[in-house]
CSV table of C-alpha atoms in Angstrom, one decimal:
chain,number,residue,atom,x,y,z
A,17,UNK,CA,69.3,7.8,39.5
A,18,UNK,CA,67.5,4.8,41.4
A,19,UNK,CA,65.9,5.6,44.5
A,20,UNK,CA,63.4,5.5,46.6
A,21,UNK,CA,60.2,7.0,44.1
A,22,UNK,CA,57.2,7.0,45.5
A,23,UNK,CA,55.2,9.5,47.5
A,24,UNK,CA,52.4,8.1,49.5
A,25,UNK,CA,49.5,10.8,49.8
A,26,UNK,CA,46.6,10.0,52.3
A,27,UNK,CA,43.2,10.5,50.4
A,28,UNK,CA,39.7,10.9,51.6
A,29,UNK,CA,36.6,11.6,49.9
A,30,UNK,CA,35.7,15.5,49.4
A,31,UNK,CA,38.7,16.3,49.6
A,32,UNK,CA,41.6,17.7,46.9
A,33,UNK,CA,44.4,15.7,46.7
A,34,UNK,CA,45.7,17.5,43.5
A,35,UNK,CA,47.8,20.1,45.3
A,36,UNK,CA,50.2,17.2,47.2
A,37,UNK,CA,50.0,15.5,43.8
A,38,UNK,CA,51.5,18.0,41.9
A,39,UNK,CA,54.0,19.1,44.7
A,40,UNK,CA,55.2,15.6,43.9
A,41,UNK,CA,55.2,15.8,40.4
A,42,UNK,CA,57.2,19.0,40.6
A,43,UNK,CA,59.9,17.0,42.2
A,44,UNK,CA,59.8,14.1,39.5
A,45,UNK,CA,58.1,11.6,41.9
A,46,UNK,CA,55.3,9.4,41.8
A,47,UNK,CA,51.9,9.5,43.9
A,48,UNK,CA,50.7,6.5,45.5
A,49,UNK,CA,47.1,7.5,47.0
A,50,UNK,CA,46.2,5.6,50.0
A,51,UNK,CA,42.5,5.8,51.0
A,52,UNK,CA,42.1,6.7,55.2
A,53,UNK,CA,39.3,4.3,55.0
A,54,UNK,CA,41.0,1.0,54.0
A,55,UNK,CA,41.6,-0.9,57.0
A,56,UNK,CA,45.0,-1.1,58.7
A,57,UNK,CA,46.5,-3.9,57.5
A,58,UNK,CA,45.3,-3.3,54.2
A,59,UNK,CA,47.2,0.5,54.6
A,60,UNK,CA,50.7,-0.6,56.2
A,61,UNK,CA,50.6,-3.1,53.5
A,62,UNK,CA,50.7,-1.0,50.4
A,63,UNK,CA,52.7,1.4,52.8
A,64,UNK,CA,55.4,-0.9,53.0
A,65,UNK,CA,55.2,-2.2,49.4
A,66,UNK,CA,55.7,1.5,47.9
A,67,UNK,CA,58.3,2.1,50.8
A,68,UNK,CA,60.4,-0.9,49.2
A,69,UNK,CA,59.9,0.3,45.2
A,70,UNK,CA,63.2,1.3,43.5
A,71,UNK,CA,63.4,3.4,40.4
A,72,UNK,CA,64.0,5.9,38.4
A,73,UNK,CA,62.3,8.9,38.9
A,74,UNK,CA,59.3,10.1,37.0
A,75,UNK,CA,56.3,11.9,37.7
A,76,UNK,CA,53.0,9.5,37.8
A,77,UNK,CA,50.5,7.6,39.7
A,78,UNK,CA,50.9,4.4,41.0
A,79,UNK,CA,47.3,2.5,41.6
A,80,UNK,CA,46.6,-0.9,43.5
A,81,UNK,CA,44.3,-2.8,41.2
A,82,UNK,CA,40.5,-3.4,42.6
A,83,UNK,CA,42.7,-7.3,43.8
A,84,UNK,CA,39.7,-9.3,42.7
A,85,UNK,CA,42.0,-12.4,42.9
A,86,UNK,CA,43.9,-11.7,45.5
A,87,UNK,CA,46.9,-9.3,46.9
A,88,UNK,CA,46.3,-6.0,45.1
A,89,UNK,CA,48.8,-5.4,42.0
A,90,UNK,CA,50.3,-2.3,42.1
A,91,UNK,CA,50.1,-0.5,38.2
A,92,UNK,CA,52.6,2.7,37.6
A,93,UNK,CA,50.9,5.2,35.3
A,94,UNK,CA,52.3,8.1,33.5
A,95,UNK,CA,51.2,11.8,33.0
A,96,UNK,CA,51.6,11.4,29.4
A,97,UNK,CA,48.9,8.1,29.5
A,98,UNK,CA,46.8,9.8,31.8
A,99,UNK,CA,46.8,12.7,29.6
A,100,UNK,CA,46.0,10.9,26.4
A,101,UNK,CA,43.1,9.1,28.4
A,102,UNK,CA,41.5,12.1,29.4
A,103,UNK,CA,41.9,13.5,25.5
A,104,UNK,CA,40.6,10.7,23.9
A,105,UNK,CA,38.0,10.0,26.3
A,106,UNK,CA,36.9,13.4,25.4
A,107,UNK,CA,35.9,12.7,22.2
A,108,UNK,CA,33.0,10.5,23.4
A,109,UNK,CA,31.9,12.4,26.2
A,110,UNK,CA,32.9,16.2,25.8
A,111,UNK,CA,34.3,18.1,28.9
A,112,UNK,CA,35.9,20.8,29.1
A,113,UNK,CA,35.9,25.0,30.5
A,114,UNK,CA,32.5,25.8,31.6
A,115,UNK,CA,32.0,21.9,33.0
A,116,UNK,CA,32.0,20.6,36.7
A,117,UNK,CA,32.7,17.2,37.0
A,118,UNK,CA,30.9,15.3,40.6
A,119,UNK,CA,34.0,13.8,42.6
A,120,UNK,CA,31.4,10.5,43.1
A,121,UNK,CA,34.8,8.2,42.9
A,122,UNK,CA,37.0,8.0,45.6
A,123,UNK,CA,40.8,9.4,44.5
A,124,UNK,CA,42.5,6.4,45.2
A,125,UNK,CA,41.1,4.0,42.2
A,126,UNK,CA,41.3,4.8,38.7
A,127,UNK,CA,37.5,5.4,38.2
A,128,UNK,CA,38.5,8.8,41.1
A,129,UNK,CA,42.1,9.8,39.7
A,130,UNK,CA,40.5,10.6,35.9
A,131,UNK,CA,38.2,12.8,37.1
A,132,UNK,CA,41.0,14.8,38.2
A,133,UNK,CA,42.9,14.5,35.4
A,134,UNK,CA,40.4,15.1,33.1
A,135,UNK,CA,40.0,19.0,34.9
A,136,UNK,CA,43.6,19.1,34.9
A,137,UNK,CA,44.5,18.8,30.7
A,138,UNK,CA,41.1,19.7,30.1
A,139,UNK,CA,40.2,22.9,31.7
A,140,UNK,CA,36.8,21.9,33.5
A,141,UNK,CA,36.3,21.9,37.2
A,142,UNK,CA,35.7,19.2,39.8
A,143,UNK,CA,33.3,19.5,42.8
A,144,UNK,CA,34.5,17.6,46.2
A,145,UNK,CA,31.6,16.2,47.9
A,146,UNK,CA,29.7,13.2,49.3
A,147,UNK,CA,29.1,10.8,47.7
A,148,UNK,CA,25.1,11.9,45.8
A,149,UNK,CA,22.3,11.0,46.9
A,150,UNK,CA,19.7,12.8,45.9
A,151,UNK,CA,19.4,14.5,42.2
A,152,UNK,CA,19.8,17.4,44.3
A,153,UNK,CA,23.3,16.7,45.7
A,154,UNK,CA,24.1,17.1,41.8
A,155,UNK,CA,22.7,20.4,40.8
A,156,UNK,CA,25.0,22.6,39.2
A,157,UNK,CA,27.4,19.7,37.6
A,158,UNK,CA,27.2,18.6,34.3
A,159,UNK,CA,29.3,15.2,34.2
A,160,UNK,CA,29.7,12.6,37.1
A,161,UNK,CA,30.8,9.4,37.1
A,162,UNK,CA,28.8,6.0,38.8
A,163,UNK,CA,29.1,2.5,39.7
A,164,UNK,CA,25.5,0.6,39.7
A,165,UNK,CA,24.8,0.9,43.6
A,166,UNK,CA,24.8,4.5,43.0
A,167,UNK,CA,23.2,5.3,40.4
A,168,UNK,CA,20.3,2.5,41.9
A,169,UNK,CA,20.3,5.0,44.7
A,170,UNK,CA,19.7,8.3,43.0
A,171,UNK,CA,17.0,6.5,40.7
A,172,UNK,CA,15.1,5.6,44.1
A,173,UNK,CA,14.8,9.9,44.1
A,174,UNK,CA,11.7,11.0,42.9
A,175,UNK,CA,12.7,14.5,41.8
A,176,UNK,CA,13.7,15.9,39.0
A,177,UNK,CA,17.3,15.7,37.6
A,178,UNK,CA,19.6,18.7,38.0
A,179,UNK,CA,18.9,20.5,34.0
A,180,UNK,CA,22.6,21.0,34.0
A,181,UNK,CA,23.4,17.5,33.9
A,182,UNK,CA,25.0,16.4,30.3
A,183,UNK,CA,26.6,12.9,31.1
A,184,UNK,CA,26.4,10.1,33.7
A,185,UNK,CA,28.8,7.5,33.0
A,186,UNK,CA,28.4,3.9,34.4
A,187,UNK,CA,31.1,1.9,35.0
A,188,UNK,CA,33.0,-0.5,37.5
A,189,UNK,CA,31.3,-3.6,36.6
A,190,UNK,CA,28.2,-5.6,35.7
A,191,UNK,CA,24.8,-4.2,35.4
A,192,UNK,CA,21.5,-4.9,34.9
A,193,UNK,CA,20.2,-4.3,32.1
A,194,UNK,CA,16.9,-3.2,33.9
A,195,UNK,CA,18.8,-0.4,36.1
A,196,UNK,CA,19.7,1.3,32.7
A,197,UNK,CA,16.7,1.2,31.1
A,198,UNK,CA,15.1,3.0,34.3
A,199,UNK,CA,17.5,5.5,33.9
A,200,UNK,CA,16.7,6.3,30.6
A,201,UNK,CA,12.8,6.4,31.2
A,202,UNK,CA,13.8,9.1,33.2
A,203,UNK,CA,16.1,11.0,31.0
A,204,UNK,CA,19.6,10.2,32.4
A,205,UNK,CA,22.2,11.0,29.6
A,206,UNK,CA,23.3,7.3,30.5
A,207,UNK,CA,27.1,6.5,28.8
A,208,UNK,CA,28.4,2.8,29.4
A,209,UNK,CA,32.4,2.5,29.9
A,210,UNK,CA,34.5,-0.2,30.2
A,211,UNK,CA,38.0,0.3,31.6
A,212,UNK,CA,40.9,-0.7,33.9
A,213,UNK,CA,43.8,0.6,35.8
A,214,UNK,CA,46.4,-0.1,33.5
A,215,UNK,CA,44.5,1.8,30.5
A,216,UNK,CA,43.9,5.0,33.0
A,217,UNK,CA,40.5,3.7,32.8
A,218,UNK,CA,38.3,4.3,29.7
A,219,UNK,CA,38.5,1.7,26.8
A,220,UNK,CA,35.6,1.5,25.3
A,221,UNK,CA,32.4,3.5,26.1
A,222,UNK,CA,29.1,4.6,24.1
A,223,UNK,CA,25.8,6.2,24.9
A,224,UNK,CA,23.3,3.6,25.8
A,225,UNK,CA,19.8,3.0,24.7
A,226,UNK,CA,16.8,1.5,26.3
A,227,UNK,CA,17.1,-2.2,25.5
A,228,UNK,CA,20.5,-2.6,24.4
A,229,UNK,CA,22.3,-5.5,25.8
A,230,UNK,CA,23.6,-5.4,29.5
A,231,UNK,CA,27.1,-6.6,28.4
A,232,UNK,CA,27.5,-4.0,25.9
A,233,UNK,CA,30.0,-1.4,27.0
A,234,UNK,CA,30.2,0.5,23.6
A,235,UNK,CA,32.7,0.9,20.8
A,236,UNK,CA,36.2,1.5,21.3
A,237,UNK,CA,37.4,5.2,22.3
A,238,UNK,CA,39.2,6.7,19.4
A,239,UNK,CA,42.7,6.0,19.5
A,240,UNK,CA,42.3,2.8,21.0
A,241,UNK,CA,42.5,-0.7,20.0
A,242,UNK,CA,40.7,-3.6,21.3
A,243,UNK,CA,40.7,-7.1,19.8
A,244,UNK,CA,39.3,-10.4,20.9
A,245,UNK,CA,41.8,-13.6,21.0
A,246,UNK,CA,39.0,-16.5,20.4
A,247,UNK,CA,42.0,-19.3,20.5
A,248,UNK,CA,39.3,-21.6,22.2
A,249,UNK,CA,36.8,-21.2,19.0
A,250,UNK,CA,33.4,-19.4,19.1
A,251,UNK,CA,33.3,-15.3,19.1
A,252,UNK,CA,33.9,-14.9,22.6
A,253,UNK,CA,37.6,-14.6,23.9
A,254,UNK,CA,40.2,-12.5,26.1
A,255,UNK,CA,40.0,-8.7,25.3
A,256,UNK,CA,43.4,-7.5,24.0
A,257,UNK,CA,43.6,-3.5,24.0
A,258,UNK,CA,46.5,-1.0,23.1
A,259,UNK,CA,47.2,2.3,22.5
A,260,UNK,CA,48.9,5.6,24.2
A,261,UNK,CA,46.7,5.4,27.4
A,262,UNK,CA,48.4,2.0,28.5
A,263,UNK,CA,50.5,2.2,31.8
A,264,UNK,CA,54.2,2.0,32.2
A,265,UNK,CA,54.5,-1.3,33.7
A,266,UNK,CA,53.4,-3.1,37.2
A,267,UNK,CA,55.9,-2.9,39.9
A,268,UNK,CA,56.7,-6.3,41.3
A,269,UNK,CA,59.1,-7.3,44.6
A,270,UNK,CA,60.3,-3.3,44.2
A,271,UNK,CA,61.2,-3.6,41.3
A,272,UNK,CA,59.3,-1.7,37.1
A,273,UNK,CA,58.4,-4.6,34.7
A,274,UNK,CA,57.4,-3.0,31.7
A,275,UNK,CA,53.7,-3.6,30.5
A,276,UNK,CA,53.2,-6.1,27.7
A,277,UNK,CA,51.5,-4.7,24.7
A,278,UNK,CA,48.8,-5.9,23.4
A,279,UNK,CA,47.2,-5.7,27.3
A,280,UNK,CA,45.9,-8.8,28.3
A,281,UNK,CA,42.8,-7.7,30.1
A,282,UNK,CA,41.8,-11.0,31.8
A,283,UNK,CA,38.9,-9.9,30.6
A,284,UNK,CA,36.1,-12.1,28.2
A,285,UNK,CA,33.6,-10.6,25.9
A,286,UNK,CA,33.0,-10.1,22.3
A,287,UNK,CA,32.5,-7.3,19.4
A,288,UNK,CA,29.2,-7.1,18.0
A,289,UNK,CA,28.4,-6.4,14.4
A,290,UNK,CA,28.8,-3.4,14.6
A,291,UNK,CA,32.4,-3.4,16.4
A,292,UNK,CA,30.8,-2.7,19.8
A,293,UNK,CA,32.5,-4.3,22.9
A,294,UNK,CA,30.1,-6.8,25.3
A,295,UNK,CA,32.2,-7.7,28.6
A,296,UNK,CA,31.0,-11.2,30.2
A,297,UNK,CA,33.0,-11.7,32.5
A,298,UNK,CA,36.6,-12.1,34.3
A,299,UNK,CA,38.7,-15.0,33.2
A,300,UNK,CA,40.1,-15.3,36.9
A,301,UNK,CA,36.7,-15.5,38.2
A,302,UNK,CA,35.1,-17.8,36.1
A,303,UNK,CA,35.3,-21.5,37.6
A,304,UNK,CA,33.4,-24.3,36.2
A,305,UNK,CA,30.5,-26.1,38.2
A,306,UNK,CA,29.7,-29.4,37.1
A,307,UNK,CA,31.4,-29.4,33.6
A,308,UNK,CA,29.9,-25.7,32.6
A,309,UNK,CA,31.3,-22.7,32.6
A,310,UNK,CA,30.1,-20.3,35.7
A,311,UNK,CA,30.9,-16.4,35.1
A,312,UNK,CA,29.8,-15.1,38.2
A,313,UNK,CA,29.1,-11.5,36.5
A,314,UNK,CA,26.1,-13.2,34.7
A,315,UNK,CA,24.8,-14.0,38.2
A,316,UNK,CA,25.4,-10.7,39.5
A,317,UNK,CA,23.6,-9.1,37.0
A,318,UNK,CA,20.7,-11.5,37.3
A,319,UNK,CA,20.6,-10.2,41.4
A,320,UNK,CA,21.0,-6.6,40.5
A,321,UNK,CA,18.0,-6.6,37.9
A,322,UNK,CA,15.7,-8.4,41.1
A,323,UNK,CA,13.6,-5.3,42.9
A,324,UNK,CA,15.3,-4.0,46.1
A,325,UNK,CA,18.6,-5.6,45.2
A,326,UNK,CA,21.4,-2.6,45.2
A,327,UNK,CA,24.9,-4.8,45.1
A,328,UNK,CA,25.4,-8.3,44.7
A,329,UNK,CA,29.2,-10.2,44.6
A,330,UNK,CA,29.1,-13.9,44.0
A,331,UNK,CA,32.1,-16.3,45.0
A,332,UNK,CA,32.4,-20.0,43.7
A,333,UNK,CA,33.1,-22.1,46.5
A,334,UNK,CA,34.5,-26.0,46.4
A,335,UNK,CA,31.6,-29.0,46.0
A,336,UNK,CA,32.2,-32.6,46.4
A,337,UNK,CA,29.9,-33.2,43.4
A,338,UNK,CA,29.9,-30.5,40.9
A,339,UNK,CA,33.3,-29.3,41.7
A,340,UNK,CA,32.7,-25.5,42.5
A,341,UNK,CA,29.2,-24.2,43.0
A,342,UNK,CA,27.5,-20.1,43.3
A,343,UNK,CA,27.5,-18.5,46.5
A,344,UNK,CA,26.2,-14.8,46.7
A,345,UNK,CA,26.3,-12.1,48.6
A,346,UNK,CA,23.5,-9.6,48.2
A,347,UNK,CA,22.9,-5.9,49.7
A,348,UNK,CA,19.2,-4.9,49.4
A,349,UNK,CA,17.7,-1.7,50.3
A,350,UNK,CA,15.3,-0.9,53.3
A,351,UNK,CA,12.2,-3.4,53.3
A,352,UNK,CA,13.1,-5.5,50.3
A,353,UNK,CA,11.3,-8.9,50.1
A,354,UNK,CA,10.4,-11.3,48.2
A,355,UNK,CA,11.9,-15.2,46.9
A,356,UNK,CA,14.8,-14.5,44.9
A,357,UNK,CA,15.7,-18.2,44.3
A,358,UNK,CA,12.3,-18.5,42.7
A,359,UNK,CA,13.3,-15.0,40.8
A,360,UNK,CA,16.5,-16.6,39.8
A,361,UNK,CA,15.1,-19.7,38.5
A,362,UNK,CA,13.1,-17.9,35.8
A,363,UNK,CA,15.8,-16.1,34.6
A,364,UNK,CA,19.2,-18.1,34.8
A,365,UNK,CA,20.1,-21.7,33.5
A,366,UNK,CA,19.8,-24.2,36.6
A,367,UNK,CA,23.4,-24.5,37.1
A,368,UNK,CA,24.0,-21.0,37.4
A,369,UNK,CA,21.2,-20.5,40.6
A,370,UNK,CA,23.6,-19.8,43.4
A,371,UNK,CA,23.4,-22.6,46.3
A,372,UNK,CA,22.9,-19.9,49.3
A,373,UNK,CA,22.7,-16.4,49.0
A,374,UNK,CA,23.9,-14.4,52.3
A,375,UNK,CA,23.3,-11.0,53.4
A,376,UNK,CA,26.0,-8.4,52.4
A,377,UNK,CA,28.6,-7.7,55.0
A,378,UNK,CA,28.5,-4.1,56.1
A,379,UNK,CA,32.1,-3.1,55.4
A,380,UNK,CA,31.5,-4.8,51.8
A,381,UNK,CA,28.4,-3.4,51.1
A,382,UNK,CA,29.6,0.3,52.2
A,383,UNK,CA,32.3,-0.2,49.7
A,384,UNK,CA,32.3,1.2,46.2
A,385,UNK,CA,33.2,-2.3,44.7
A,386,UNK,CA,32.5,-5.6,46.8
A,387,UNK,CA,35.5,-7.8,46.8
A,388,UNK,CA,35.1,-11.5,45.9
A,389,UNK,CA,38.6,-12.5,47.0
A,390,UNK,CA,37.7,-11.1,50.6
A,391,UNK,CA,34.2,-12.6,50.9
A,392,UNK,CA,35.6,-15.9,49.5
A,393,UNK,CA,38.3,-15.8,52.2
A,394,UNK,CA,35.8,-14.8,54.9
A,395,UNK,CA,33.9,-18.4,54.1
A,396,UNK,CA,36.5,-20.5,53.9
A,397,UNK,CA,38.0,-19.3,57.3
A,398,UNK,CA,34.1,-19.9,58.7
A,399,UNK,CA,32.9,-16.9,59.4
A,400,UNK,CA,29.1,-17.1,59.4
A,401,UNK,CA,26.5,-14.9,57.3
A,402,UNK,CA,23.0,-14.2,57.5
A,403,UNK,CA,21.1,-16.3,55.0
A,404,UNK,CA,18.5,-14.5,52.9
A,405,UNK,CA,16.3,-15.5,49.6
């Protein structure tokens, strides 16, 4: 029977959703979480976009993705992927009865929605909270899940880690390679993970070591596949992954198209020698700057690994001469200083030092993932920024 699917449940963080999930899935529909703290437009939006979806019924989740180019694209998920996610994923990072998994993710992004899958097929438990802080705010749990600003935040703690603590994992884009090796000088059980919303997150993830690459994400999870299409020559291509965790499709103008298989991640990176995965970068944020090939996730991480530095987002913006040139954006903690240009220029090719770099805009820099197609869109309609550097 087509109808209208989709239930919309309002999320915040510390707080279970999984009770108006599964009174949903009971009734054969699917969730759409919707975050209180997305901005109004942004909310009546996606509101409106699920409100006009037509299809036949099936329990799930629907996600908007992270919309790094744009108009967020909405990506229906199935119990059955979310289930063999959280199974596989298991086999790199064991959780089960007896575990408590930190809610650090907000429920309304893939990263959030696993942890509560993974309790649910898996038997552990899930502690609501605040986002942590301190080691402290961790004591008791044994898994919990981080994007770099975070973890840079509880590795600015001085006191010991919680003794319970068996796993960290670090996702949700480029890091330093210097913000994992001071987390394993001071014993975090650091894992690495690559994912996205349409593989119910996990893809590839591994336990890290101190000096491994910063692109390295790990090898694939069992059950998975991941392949590199290097059409253009070289080792490095488009990522190409498969297997049971993939979603149903991506709704578009109301209407389920079916998800393409292999997935074409939009991804670049390569497998090392030992069939590890490196990530380098989106294709749909690369731009070229004077003939060369700008990634601006090399940049990022470059920022990240100066001191002080907690989030960075870089944008390419149009230049008469070179075409598109670097601009960053850069959150830095309480009494940070120092010449990052100068920093920059010692450890980047010239081409890839960013022409300004701006201070952080306080709704981006509170969020868990900086958006470069809304700071992009804030300088081209001339909104002004605080230059630092």
């Amino acid at each position: 029977m087509i109808e209208e699917a989709i239930a919309v449940v309002e999320v915040e963080p510390g707080v279970d959703p999984m009770p108006e999930f599964e009174r949903a899935w009971t009734r054969g529909v699917r969730v759409l979480p919707l975050s209180r703290g997305l901005p109004a437009a942004a909310r009546a939006e996606l509101f409106a976009r699920a409100r006009a979806i037509r299809c036949e019924r099936a329990a799930g989740i629907v996600l908007p993705t992270s919309g790094s180019i744009g108009v967020p694209r909405l990506i229906d998920l199935s119990i059955e992927a979310m289930r063999a996610s959280a199974e596989l994923g298991a086999r790199v990072i064991p959780y089960g009865p007896g575990d408590t998994w930190h809610a650090s993710l907000a429920p309304a992004h893939i990263g959030g929605v696993m942890i509560l899958m993974r309790a649910r097929f898996l038997g552990g438990a899930v502690r609501f909270g605040a986002q942590p802080r301190a080691w402290s705010d961790l004591a008791g749990c044994t898994h919990v899940s981080l994007v770099a600003p975070q973890l840079a935040r509880l590795l600015d703690d001085s006191s010991p880690l919680p003794p319970s603590l068996k796993a960290v994992m670090l996702g949700g884009g480029p890091s330093p390679r210097v913000l994992h090796d001071r987390a394993i000088a001071r014993g975090v059980p650091l894992f690495s993970t690559y994912g996205l919303t349409e593989t119910c997150s996990q893809v590839a993830t591994g336990r890290r070591a101190e000096g491994d690459a910063e692109t390295l994400a790990g090898p694939a999870v069992p059950g998975v596949s991941i392949a590199i299409d290097a059409t253009r020559g070289g080792t490095s291509g488009e990522i190409l992954v498969d297997g049971p965790m993939l979603a149903r499709g991506e709704f578009a103008e109301g209407a389920l198209v079916p998800l393409r298989r292999p997935l074409r991640t939009r991804d670049t990176g390569f497998l090392d020698a030992q069939g590890r995965l490196h990530v380098v970068g989106r294709l749909d944020a690369m731009f070229i700057s004077g003939g060369k090939n700008t990634h601006p996730e090399t940049i990022e991480r470059a920022l990240c690994a100066l001191e002080g530095v907690r989030a960075a987002c870089v944008v390419g913006v149009s230049d008469a001469k070179w075409g598109m040139r670097p601009v960053a954006f850069v959150a830095r903690s309480d009494g940070a200083s120092g010449n990052m240009f100068a920093s920059l220029r010692e450890r980047l090719e010239p081409h890839l030092v960013p022409d300004a770099i701006f201070a952080m805009p306080a709704d981006e820099a509170a969020a868990m993932k900086p958006s470069r197609a809304r700071l992009a869109a804030r300088l081209s309609a001339g909104e002004r920024f605080e230059p630092i550097g």
